[in-house]
Amino acid sequence: MKRSAFFISDGTGITAEALGQSLLAQFENISFDKLTRPYIDSVEKAHAMVQQINAAAIVDGTRPIIFDTVVNQDIREILAKSDGFMIDIFSSFLAPLEQELTSHSSYSVGKSHSINSNSNYMERIDAVNFALDNDDGARTHYYDKADLILVGVSRCGKTPTCLYMALQYGIRAANYPLTEDDMEHLQLPAALKTYKHKLFGLTIDPDRLTAIRNERKPNSRYASFAQCEFEVREVENLFRRENIPHINSTHFSVEEISAKILVEKGVERRLK
Amino acid sequence: MKRSAFFISDGTGITAEALGQSLLAQFENISFDKLTRPYIDSVEKAHAMVQQINAAAIVDGTRPIIFDTVVNQDIREILAKSDGFMIDIFSSFLAPLEQELTSHSSYSVGKSHSINSNSNYMERIDAVNFALDNDDGARTHYYDKADLILVGVSRCGKTPTCLYMALQYGIRAANYPLTEDDMEHLQLPAALKTYKHKLFGLTIDPDRLTAIRNERKPNSRYASFAQCEFEVREVENLFRRENIPHINSTHFSVEEISAKILVEKGVERRLK
């Protein structure tokens, strides 16, 4: 049975989506058709939304689940009249918080994912630029400015992780690929030695690495299982020998890898 | 008055953080000291967490606010004994959802931000690679594969937006800078004409652009207010003349810009 789920907001929808995804993931035997609908910020859009929800209810033969973070009371009331089952996030928690904080909610829309301050914006853009400029060992003379330096074989997930940490947390993360040359020397590249305390290693299962590299360079020696297995083994040996903290990225998402790195290295996010 | 707020999870903490940030943003007159604590997944870590919370309570002279998405009952009970005010997200919503779905929650940890499937993972990595390979007009012969092509002056926010859409939604977004040459011709670059339906324009206030460019190339003609104003004016004229949908990025976060673009262009996310 398929069931529709709507994540509805008068802002970006990011909070409704995150919470909805988390809760629905707890029901593994049900298949959900998930739709995020941001910027439902007028009575007209709310009525159009209700029509979509009701249409889904007819197709599914059952009530769609609605997660909403709509702040505007009028819009929320319109949505509540739809044929959906509504999880009203803000209503549930704002009243107890108002009491605890002895303060009134401003009931203002789209606060959480807006630009809080210019310095926050600059911090973030600087972090993205840092990740791009210091990607793939392109530059090594700015490592004094890095919060972290990820190391690992080519295509083990260093770049997406650095970019995610930059965008999400404002962390300045460089990355350096351990290539075949370095592995024959079996030691840490000179550029990294001074910054050993900033290093974090990513490793990956050789068969997954083979699959990823084959997407990029099909049937190359670079993508062969033998080569991937050799590189991974040598790099893992290096991590152990040099005492570099590391995780295997194979079964983790970019979010999980990033969160684990920050915990392990004790690095605090720059965006608050 | 400063008040501590903890976002606690036995997973990445992303959901607790998103919801906590959203709710706290509604209390603009209170200054919060926000701390995200992911992977609190053992009784020992829970006890250490309680000590941190209680220490903050003493320093602040008031109860910290706790947003938690801890699935494990034992850990949640330990946290509940701390001197914090607990907003227990999963407890509040799982019971009503179980009833509506006539299904039991699996109470499994860290489901929502994990790797759901290899295809999802590949989709995402491919999108990041696409954004990097097609950044800043570097390549124009893969625009047939693009979901979107962002256009605008240099440093108006195209790259972070493309990367965010790739990581968060799996969207393949290229970007093309409208440079001075293009502006003198006052027409759409040839490479973009065929793909006009994929174009979305970003514009920016000239004074903000000046500030951003000065970070990159201080005191250059490129960063001068006169130059920034000229470029922005010409590009905005182009957007209007060619009927290219566009927004001014100055007062919006990368999240907001991305969400608005998807709504406006009717592009559905590839990650579900």
Coordinates of C-alpha atoms in Angstrom, one line a residue:
Chain A
M1 CA 0.0 0.0 0.0
K2 CA 1.2 3.4 -0.9
R3 CA 0.5 6.4 1.2
S4 CA 1.0 10.1 0.4
A5 CA 2.8 12.4 2.8
F6 CA 3.0 16.1 2.5
F7 CA 5.6 18.4 4.1
I8 CA 4.0 21.8 4.1
S9 CA 5.4 25.1 5.1
D10 CA 5.0 28.9 4.6
G11 CA 8.8 29.0 4.6
T12 CA 11.4 26.7 2.9
G13 CA 9.8 23.5 4.2
I14 CA 13.1 22.2 5.5
T15 CA 12.0 21.7 9.1
A16 CA 8.7 20.0 8.1
E17 CA 10.6 17.8 5.7
A18 CA 13.3 16.8 8.2
L19 CA 10.9 15.9 11.0
G20 CA 8.4 14.2 8.6
Q21 CA 11.2 12.1 7.1
S22 CA 12.5 11.1 10.5
L23 CA 9.1 10.1 11.8
L24 CA 8.0 8.2 8.6
A25 CA 11.3 6.3 8.5
Q26 CA 10.1 4.6 11.7
F27 CA 7.4 2.8 9.6
E28 CA 9.5 0.7 7.4
N29 CA 6.7 -1.5 6.1
I30 CA 4.8 1.3 4.6
S31 CA 5.8 3.0 1.3
F32 CA 5.2 6.7 1.3
D33 CA 5.0 9.1 -1.6
K34 CA 6.6 12.2 -0.2
L35 CA 6.0 15.7 -1.4
T36 CA 7.5 18.9 0.0
R37 CA 5.5 22.0 -0.6
P38 CA 7.2 25.2 0.5
Y39 CA 6.0 28.8 0.4
I40 CA 2.3 27.9 1.0
D41 CA 1.9 31.5 2.2
S42 CA -1.5 32.7 1.0
V43 CA -5.1 31.7 1.3
E44 CA -5.2 30.9 -2.4
K45 CA -2.2 28.6 -2.2
A46 CA -3.7 26.9 0.9
H47 CA -6.9 26.1 -1.0
A48 CA -5.0 24.7 -4.0
M49 CA -3.0 22.6 -1.5
V50 CA -6.2 21.2 0.0
Q51 CA -7.3 20.2 -3.5
Q52 CA -4.0 18.3 -4.0
I53 CA -4.3 16.6 -0.6
N54 CA -7.9 15.6 -1.3
A55 CA -7.0 14.3 -4.7
A56 CA -4.2 12.1 -3.2
A57 CA -6.7 10.8 -0.6
I58 CA -9.0 9.6 -3.4
V59 CA -6.1 8.0 -5.4
D60 CA -4.6 6.3 -2.3
G61 CA -8.0 5.4 -0.8
T62 CA -6.8 6.7 2.5
R63 CA -5.9 9.9 4.3
P64 CA -2.5 11.5 3.4
I65 CA -0.3 12.4 6.3
I66 CA 0.5 16.1 6.6
F67 CA 3.5 17.5 8.5
D68 CA 3.2 21.3 8.6
T69 CA 5.2 24.2 10.1
V70 CA 2.8 26.8 8.8
V71 CA 2.9 29.8 11.2
N72 CA -0.1 31.7 9.8
Q73 CA -3.3 30.6 11.7
D74 CA -5.7 31.2 8.8
I75 CA -3.6 29.0 6.4
R76 CA -3.4 26.3 9.0
E77 CA -7.1 26.3 9.5
I78 CA -7.7 25.8 5.8
L79 CA -5.3 22.9 5.7
A80 CA -6.9 21.4 8.7
K81 CA -10.2 21.1 6.7
S82 CA -8.5 18.8 4.1
D83 CA -8.9 15.1 4.0
G84 CA -5.4 14.6 5.5
F85 CA -4.2 13.5 8.9
M86 CA -2.4 16.6 10.2
I87 CA 0.7 16.6 12.4
D88 CA 0.8 20.2 13.4
I89 CA 4.4 20.8 14.6
F90 CA 4.4 24.4 15.7
S91 CA 1.0 24.2 17.6
S92 CA 2.2 21.2 19.6
F93 CA 5.4 22.8 20.9
L94 CA 5.0 26.6 20.9
A95 CA 2.5 26.8 23.8
P96 CA 4.7 24.8 26.2
L97 CA 7.8 26.8 25.1
E98 CA 6.0 30.1 25.6
Q99 CA 5.2 29.1 29.1
E100 CA 8.7 27.9 29.9
L101 CA 10.3 31.0 28.4
T102 CA 7.6 33.3 29.8
S103 CA 7.7 35.0 26.4
H104 CA 5.4 35.2 23.5
S105 CA 6.2 33.6 20.1
S106 CA 6.4 36.2 17.4
Y107 CA 4.6 33.9 15.0
S108 CA 6.8 35.1 12.2
V109 CA 7.2 33.1 9.1
G110 CA 10.4 31.6 7.8
K111 CA 12.7 32.6 10.6
S112 CA 14.8 29.6 10.9
H113 CA 16.4 29.2 7.5
S114 CA 16.7 32.8 6.7
I115 CA 19.9 34.9 6.7
N116 CA 20.4 35.7 10.4
S117 CA 23.2 38.1 9.9
N118 CA 25.7 39.1 7.2
S119 CA 28.6 37.6 9.2
N120 CA 26.8 34.2 9.1
Y121 CA 26.3 34.5 5.4
M122 CA 30.0 35.4 4.8
E123 CA 31.2 32.6 7.0
R124 CA 29.3 30.2 4.9
I125 CA 30.3 31.5 1.5
D126 CA 33.9 31.7 2.7
A127 CA 33.7 28.0 3.9
V128 CA 32.4 26.9 0.4
N129 CA 35.1 28.9 -1.3
F130 CA 37.7 27.3 1.0
A131 CA 36.4 23.8 0.2
L132 CA 36.5 24.5 -3.5
D133 CA 39.9 26.2 -3.5
N134 CA 41.5 23.5 -1.3
D135 CA 39.8 20.5 -3.0
D136 CA 41.7 17.5 -4.1
G137 CA 45.1 18.7 -2.9
A138 CA 44.9 21.7 -5.3
R139 CA 46.5 24.0 -2.7
T140 CA 48.3 23.0 0.4
H141 CA 49.7 26.3 1.7
Y142 CA 46.4 27.4 3.3
Y143 CA 46.1 24.4 5.7
D144 CA 46.8 26.8 8.6
K145 CA 43.4 28.2 7.9
A146 CA 41.6 24.8 7.7
D147 CA 39.4 23.5 10.5
L148 CA 39.9 20.0 9.1
I149 CA 41.7 18.2 6.3
L150 CA 40.1 15.0 4.9
V151 CA 42.4 12.4 3.5
G152 CA 41.7 9.2 1.5
V153 CA 41.9 7.5 -1.8
S154 CA 40.4 9.2 -4.9
R155 CA 36.6 9.0 -5.0
C156 CA 36.0 7.9 -1.5
G157 CA 33.7 10.8 -0.7
K158 CA 36.0 13.5 0.4
T159 CA 34.7 16.4 -1.8
P160 CA 30.9 16.0 -1.0
T161 CA 31.7 15.7 2.7
C162 CA 33.8 18.9 2.6
L163 CA 31.1 20.8 0.7
Y164 CA 28.4 19.6 3.0
M165 CA 30.3 20.6 6.1
A166 CA 30.9 24.0 4.5
L167 CA 27.3 24.7 3.6
Q168 CA 25.7 23.2 6.7
Y169 CA 28.2 24.1 9.4
G170 CA 30.5 26.8 8.0
I171 CA 33.4 24.5 8.6
R172 CA 36.5 25.1 6.5
A173 CA 37.5 21.6 5.3
A174 CA 40.3 20.9 2.8
N175 CA 40.9 17.5 1.3
Y176 CA 43.9 15.7 0.0
P177 CA 43.9 12.6 -2.1
L178 CA 46.3 9.8 -1.2
T179 CA 47.5 8.7 -4.7
E180 CA 49.5 5.8 -5.8
D181 CA 52.8 7.6 -5.5
D182 CA 52.2 8.4 -1.9
M183 CA 51.2 4.8 -1.2
E184 CA 54.5 3.4 -2.5
H185 CA 56.4 5.7 -0.2
L186 CA 54.1 4.4 2.6
Q187 CA 54.3 7.6 4.5
L188 CA 52.3 10.7 5.1
P189 CA 52.9 13.4 2.4
A190 CA 55.1 16.2 3.5
A191 CA 52.3 18.8 3.1
L192 CA 50.2 17.0 5.7
K193 CA 52.8 16.3 8.4
T194 CA 52.6 19.7 10.0
Y195 CA 48.9 19.5 10.2
K196 CA 48.5 16.0 11.5
H197 CA 46.1 17.1 14.3
K198 CA 43.7 18.4 11.6
L199 CA 43.6 15.1 9.6
F200 CA 40.6 12.8 9.3
G201 CA 40.7 9.7 7.1
L202 CA 37.9 8.4 4.9
T203 CA 38.0 4.8 3.8
I204 CA 35.6 2.8 1.7
D205 CA 34.9 -0.8 0.7
P206 CA 36.9 -1.8 -2.4
D207 CA 33.8 -3.1 -4.3
R208 CA 31.9 0.2 -3.7
L209 CA 35.0 2.1 -4.8
T210 CA 35.2 0.1 -8.0
A211 CA 31.6 0.9 -8.8
I212 CA 32.0 4.6 -8.2
R213 CA 35.3 4.8 -10.2
N214 CA 33.7 2.8 -13.1
E215 CA 31.0 5.5 -13.4
R216 CA 33.8 8.0 -13.9
K217 CA 36.4 6.0 -15.9
P218 CA 34.8 2.7 -17.1
N219 CA 37.0 -0.3 -17.5
S220 CA 40.2 1.6 -16.5
R221 CA 43.0 0.2 -14.4
Y222 CA 42.1 3.0 -11.9
A223 CA 38.6 1.5 -11.5
S224 CA 39.7 -2.2 -11.3
F225 CA 38.9 -4.1 -8.2
A226 CA 42.6 -5.1 -7.8
Q227 CA 43.7 -1.5 -7.9
C228 CA 40.9 -0.3 -5.5
E229 CA 41.7 -3.1 -3.1
F230 CA 45.4 -2.3 -3.1
E231 CA 44.9 1.4 -2.5
V232 CA 42.3 1.0 0.3
R233 CA 44.5 -1.5 2.1
E234 CA 47.6 0.7 1.9
V235 CA 45.7 3.8 3.0
E236 CA 44.1 2.0 5.9
N237 CA 47.5 0.8 7.0
L238 CA 48.8 4.4 6.8
F239 CA 45.8 5.6 9.0
R240 CA 46.6 3.0 11.6
R241 CA 50.3 3.5 11.6
E242 CA 50.0 7.3 11.8
N243 CA 47.2 7.1 14.3
I244 CA 44.8 9.1 12.1
P245 CA 41.2 8.8 13.1
H246 CA 39.1 7.5 10.2
I247 CA 35.8 5.9 9.3
N248 CA 34.6 3.7 6.5
S249 CA 32.2 5.8 4.4
T250 CA 30.5 2.9 2.6
H251 CA 27.4 2.6 4.7
F252 CA 27.0 6.2 5.8
S253 CA 25.4 9.2 4.2
V254 CA 27.3 12.5 3.9
E255 CA 25.2 13.8 6.8
E256 CA 26.3 10.9 9.0
I257 CA 30.0 11.1 8.0
S258 CA 30.0 14.9 8.7
A259 CA 28.3 14.5 12.1
K260 CA 30.7 11.7 13.1
I261 CA 33.8 13.7 12.1
L262 CA 32.7 16.8 14.1
V263 CA 32.1 14.6 17.2
E264 CA 35.3 12.7 16.8
K265 CA 37.5 15.8 16.2
G266 CA 35.7 18.0 18.7
V267 CA 35.2 20.7 16.1
E268 CA 32.3 23.1 16.8
R269 CA 30.2 24.4 13.9
R270 CA 30.8 28.0 12.9
L271 CA 27.2 28.6 12.0
K272 CA 24.9 28.8 15.0
Chain B
M1 CA 19.5 36.9 29.5
K2 CA 21.3 34.0 27.8
R3 CA 19.7 30.6 27.7
S4 CA 21.2 27.3 26.7
A5 CA 19.5 25.0 24.2
F6 CA 20.6 21.5 23.4
F7 CA 19.7 19.6 20.3
I8 CA 20.3 15.9 21.2
S9 CA 20.0 12.8 19.1
D10 CA 21.3 9.2 19.0
G11 CA 21.6 9.9 15.2
T12 CA 23.0 12.9 13.3
G13 CA 21.0 15.4 15.3
I14 CA 19.8 17.1 12.0
T15 CA 16.1 16.7 12.8
A16 CA 16.4 17.9 16.4
E17 CA 18.5 20.8 15.3
A18 CA 16.1 21.9 12.4
L19 CA 13.1 21.7 14.6
G20 CA 14.8 23.4 17.6
Q21 CA 16.2 26.2 15.5
S22 CA 12.7 26.8 14.0
L23 CA 10.9 26.9 17.3
L24 CA 13.6 29.1 19.1
A25 CA 13.6 31.5 16.1
Q26 CA 10.1 32.4 17.2
F27 CA 11.4 34.0 20.4
E28 CA 13.4 36.8 19.0
N29 CA 14.0 38.7 22.3
I30 CA 15.8 35.8 23.9
S31 CA 19.4 35.0 23.2
F32 CA 20.1 31.2 23.0
D33 CA 23.4 29.4 23.3
K34 CA 22.8 26.5 20.9
L35 CA 24.6 23.2 21.1
T36 CA 24.0 20.2 18.9
R37 CA 25.0 16.8 20.4
P38 CA 24.7 13.9 17.9
Y39 CA 25.3 10.2 18.6
I40 CA 24.3 10.2 22.2
D41 CA 23.7 6.5 21.9
S42 CA 24.9 4.9 25.1
V43 CA 24.0 5.1 28.8
E44 CA 27.4 6.5 29.5
K45 CA 27.1 9.3 26.9
A46 CA 23.6 10.1 28.3
H47 CA 25.0 10.5 31.8
A48 CA 27.8 12.8 30.5
M49 CA 25.2 14.7 28.6
V50 CA 23.1 15.2 31.8
Q51 CA 26.2 16.6 33.5
Q52 CA 26.6 19.1 30.7
I53 CA 23.0 20.1 30.9
N54 CA 23.1 20.6 34.6
A55 CA 26.3 22.6 34.4
A56 CA 24.6 24.9 31.9
A57 CA 21.6 25.2 34.2
I58 CA 23.9 26.5 37.0
V59 CA 25.8 28.9 34.8
D60 CA 22.6 30.3 33.2
G61 CA 20.6 30.3 36.4
T62 CA 17.7 28.7 34.6
R63 CA 16.7 25.5 32.9
P64 CA 18.2 24.8 29.5
I65 CA 15.8 23.8 26.7
I66 CA 16.3 20.3 25.3
F67 CA 15.1 19.2 21.9
D68 CA 15.6 15.5 21.5
T69 CA 15.0 12.9 18.8
V70 CA 16.5 10.0 20.9
V71 CA 14.8 6.8 19.9
N72 CA 16.2 4.6 22.8
Q73 CA 13.8 4.7 25.7
D74 CA 16.6 4.2 28.4
I75 CA 18.6 7.1 27.1
R76 CA 15.6 9.3 26.9
E77 CA 14.7 8.5 30.6
I78 CA 18.2 9.5 31.7
L79 CA 18.0 12.8 29.8
A80 CA 14.6 13.4 31.3
K81 CA 16.1 13.4 34.8
S82 CA 18.4 16.4 33.9
D83 CA 17.7 19.9 35.0
G84 CA 16.5 20.8 31.5
F85 CA 13.1 21.5 30.0
M86 CA 12.6 18.7 27.5
I87 CA 10.8 18.9 24.2
D88 CA 10.5 15.2 23.3
I89 CA 9.8 15.2 19.6
F90 CA 9.4 11.5 18.8
S91 CA 7.3 10.7 21.9
S92 CA 4.9 13.5 20.9
F93 CA 4.2 12.3 17.4
L94 CA 4.9 8.6 17.2
A95 CA 1.9 7.4 19.1
P96 CA -0.7 9.3 17.0
L97 CA 1.1 8.2 13.8
E98 CA 1.1 4.6 15.0
Q99 CA -2.6 4.8 15.4
E100 CA -3.3 6.5 12.1
L101 CA -1.0 4.1 10.2
T102 CA -2.2 1.1 12.2
S103 CA 1.4 0.1 12.3
H104 CA 4.1 -0.1 14.9
S105 CA 7.1 2.2 14.9
S106 CA 10.3 0.2 14.5
Y107 CA 12.0 2.5 17.1
S108 CA 15.2 2.2 15.1
V109 CA 17.9 4.8 15.4
G110 CA 19.2 7.1 12.7
K111 CA 16.9 6.1 9.9
S112 CA 16.2 9.4 8.4
H113 CA 19.6 10.7 7.4
S114 CA 21.1 7.3 6.6
I115 CA 21.9 5.9 3.1
N116 CA 18.5 4.7 1.9
S117 CA 19.7 3.0 -1.2
N118 CA 22.7 3.0 -3.4
S119 CA 20.8 4.7 -6.2
N120 CA 20.0 7.6 -3.9
Y121 CA 23.7 7.8 -3.0
M122 CA 24.9 7.8 -6.6
E123 CA 22.2 10.3 -7.6
R124 CA 23.6 12.7 -5.0
I125 CA 27.3 12.2 -5.8
D126 CA 26.5 12.5 -9.5
A127 CA 24.7 15.8 -8.8
V128 CA 27.6 17.2 -6.8
N129 CA 30.0 16.2 -9.6
F130 CA 27.7 17.7 -12.2
A131 CA 27.7 21.0 -10.2
L132 CA 31.5 21.0 -9.9
D133 CA 32.1 20.1 -13.5
N134 CA 29.6 22.6 -14.9
D135 CA 30.5 25.4 -12.5
D136 CA 31.1 29.0 -13.7
G137 CA 30.6 28.2 -17.3
A138 CA 33.5 25.7 -17.3
R139 CA 31.6 23.4 -19.7
T140 CA 28.5 24.1 -21.7
H141 CA 28.1 21.0 -23.8
Y142 CA 26.4 19.0 -21.0
Y143 CA 23.5 21.4 -20.6
D144 CA 21.1 18.8 -22.1
K145 CA 21.7 16.8 -18.8
A146 CA 21.1 19.8 -16.5
D147 CA 17.9 20.2 -14.5
L148 CA 18.6 23.9 -14.1
I149 CA 21.2 26.5 -15.3
L150 CA 21.7 29.4 -12.9
V151 CA 22.9 32.7 -14.5
G152 CA 24.0 35.9 -13.0
V153 CA 27.0 38.2 -12.5
S154 CA 30.2 36.9 -10.9
R155 CA 29.9 36.3 -7.1
C156 CA 26.1 36.6 -6.8
G157 CA 25.7 33.2 -5.1
K158 CA 25.4 30.8 -8.1
T159 CA 28.0 28.2 -6.9
P160 CA 26.8 27.7 -3.3
T161 CA 23.2 27.5 -4.6
C162 CA 24.1 24.8 -7.2
L163 CA 26.0 22.8 -4.6
Y164 CA 23.3 23.1 -2.0
M165 CA 20.6 21.9 -4.5
A166 CA 23.0 19.0 -5.5
L167 CA 23.6 17.8 -2.0
Q168 CA 20.1 18.4 -0.6
Y169 CA 17.9 17.5 -3.5
G170 CA 20.1 15.6 -6.0
I171 CA 19.3 18.4 -8.5
R172 CA 21.8 18.8 -11.4
A173 CA 22.4 22.5 -11.6
A174 CA 25.0 24.1 -13.9
N175 CA 25.9 27.8 -13.6
Y176 CA 27.0 30.3 -16.1
P177 CA 28.5 33.7 -15.2
L178 CA 27.3 36.7 -17.2
T179 CA 30.6 38.6 -17.7
E180 CA 31.3 42.0 -19.0
D181 CA 31.7 40.8 -22.6
D182 CA 28.3 39.3 -22.6
M183 CA 26.8 42.5 -21.2
E184 CA 28.2 44.7 -23.9
H185 CA 26.6 42.6 -26.5
L186 CA 23.4 42.8 -24.4
Q187 CA 22.2 39.4 -25.4
L188 CA 22.0 35.9 -24.1
P189 CA 25.2 34.0 -24.7
A190 CA 24.8 31.5 -27.6
A191 CA 25.5 28.5 -25.3
L192 CA 22.4 29.4 -23.3
K193 CA 19.9 30.1 -26.0
T194 CA 19.0 26.5 -26.7
Y195 CA 18.3 25.9 -23.0
K196 CA 16.3 29.0 -22.2
H197 CA 13.6 26.9 -20.4
K198 CA 16.2 25.7 -17.9
L199 CA 17.6 29.2 -17.0
F200 CA 17.0 30.9 -13.7
G201 CA 18.6 34.2 -12.9
L202 CA 20.2 35.4 -9.6
T203 CA 20.6 39.1 -9.0
I204 CA 22.0 41.0 -6.0
D205 CA 22.1 44.5 -4.5
P206 CA 25.2 46.3 -5.9
D207 CA 26.5 47.2 -2.4
R208 CA 26.3 43.6 -1.2
L209 CA 28.1 42.5 -4.4
T210 CA 30.8 45.1 -3.8
A211 CA 31.4 43.8 -0.2
I212 CA 31.6 40.2 -1.4
R213 CA 33.9 41.0 -4.3
N214 CA 36.2 43.1 -2.1
E215 CA 36.7 40.0 0.1
R216 CA 38.0 38.2 -3.0
K217 CA 39.9 41.0 -4.8
P218 CA 40.2 44.1 -2.6
N219 CA 40.2 47.5 -4.2
S220 CA 39.9 46.2 -7.7
R221 CA 37.9 47.7 -10.5
Y222 CA 36.0 44.4 -10.4
A223 CA 34.9 45.1 -6.8
S224 CA 34.1 48.8 -7.3
F225 CA 30.6 49.9 -6.6
A226 CA 30.4 51.5 -10.1
Q227 CA 31.3 48.3 -11.8
C228 CA 29.0 46.2 -9.6
E229 CA 26.1 48.6 -10.2
F230 CA 26.7 48.6 -14.0
E231 CA 26.8 44.8 -14.2
V232 CA 23.7 44.2 -12.0
R233 CA 21.7 46.8 -14.0
E234 CA 22.6 45.3 -17.4
V235 CA 21.9 41.7 -16.2
E236 CA 18.6 42.6 -14.7
N237 CA 17.7 44.3 -18.0
L238 CA 18.6 41.1 -19.8
F239 CA 16.5 39.0 -17.4
R240 CA 13.5 41.2 -18.1
R241 CA 14.0 41.4 -21.8
E242 CA 14.5 37.7 -22.2
N243 CA 11.8 36.8 -19.8
I244 CA 14.1 34.8 -17.5
P245 CA 12.6 34.2 -14.0
H246 CA 14.9 35.6 -11.4
I247 CA 15.3 36.6 -7.7
N248 CA 17.4 39.0 -5.8
S249 CA 19.6 36.8 -3.5
T250 CA 20.6 39.7 -1.2
H251 CA 18.2 39.0 1.6
F252 CA 17.8 35.2 1.2
S253 CA 19.8 32.3 2.5
V254 CA 21.0 29.5 0.2
E255 CA 18.1 27.3 1.5
E256 CA 15.5 30.0 0.7
I257 CA 16.9 30.7 -2.8
S258 CA 17.0 26.9 -3.6
A259 CA 13.4 26.3 -2.4
K260 CA 12.1 29.3 -4.3
I261 CA 13.9 28.2 -7.5
L262 CA 12.4 24.7 -7.3
V263 CA 8.9 26.1 -6.7
E264 CA 9.2 28.6 -9.5
K265 CA 10.6 26.2 -12.1
G266 CA 8.4 23.3 -11.0
V267 CA 11.5 21.1 -10.6
E268 CA 11.0 18.0 -8.4
R269 CA 13.8 16.9 -6.2
R270 CA 15.5 13.7 -7.2
L271 CA 16.2 12.5 -3.6
K272 CA 13.1 11.4 -1.8

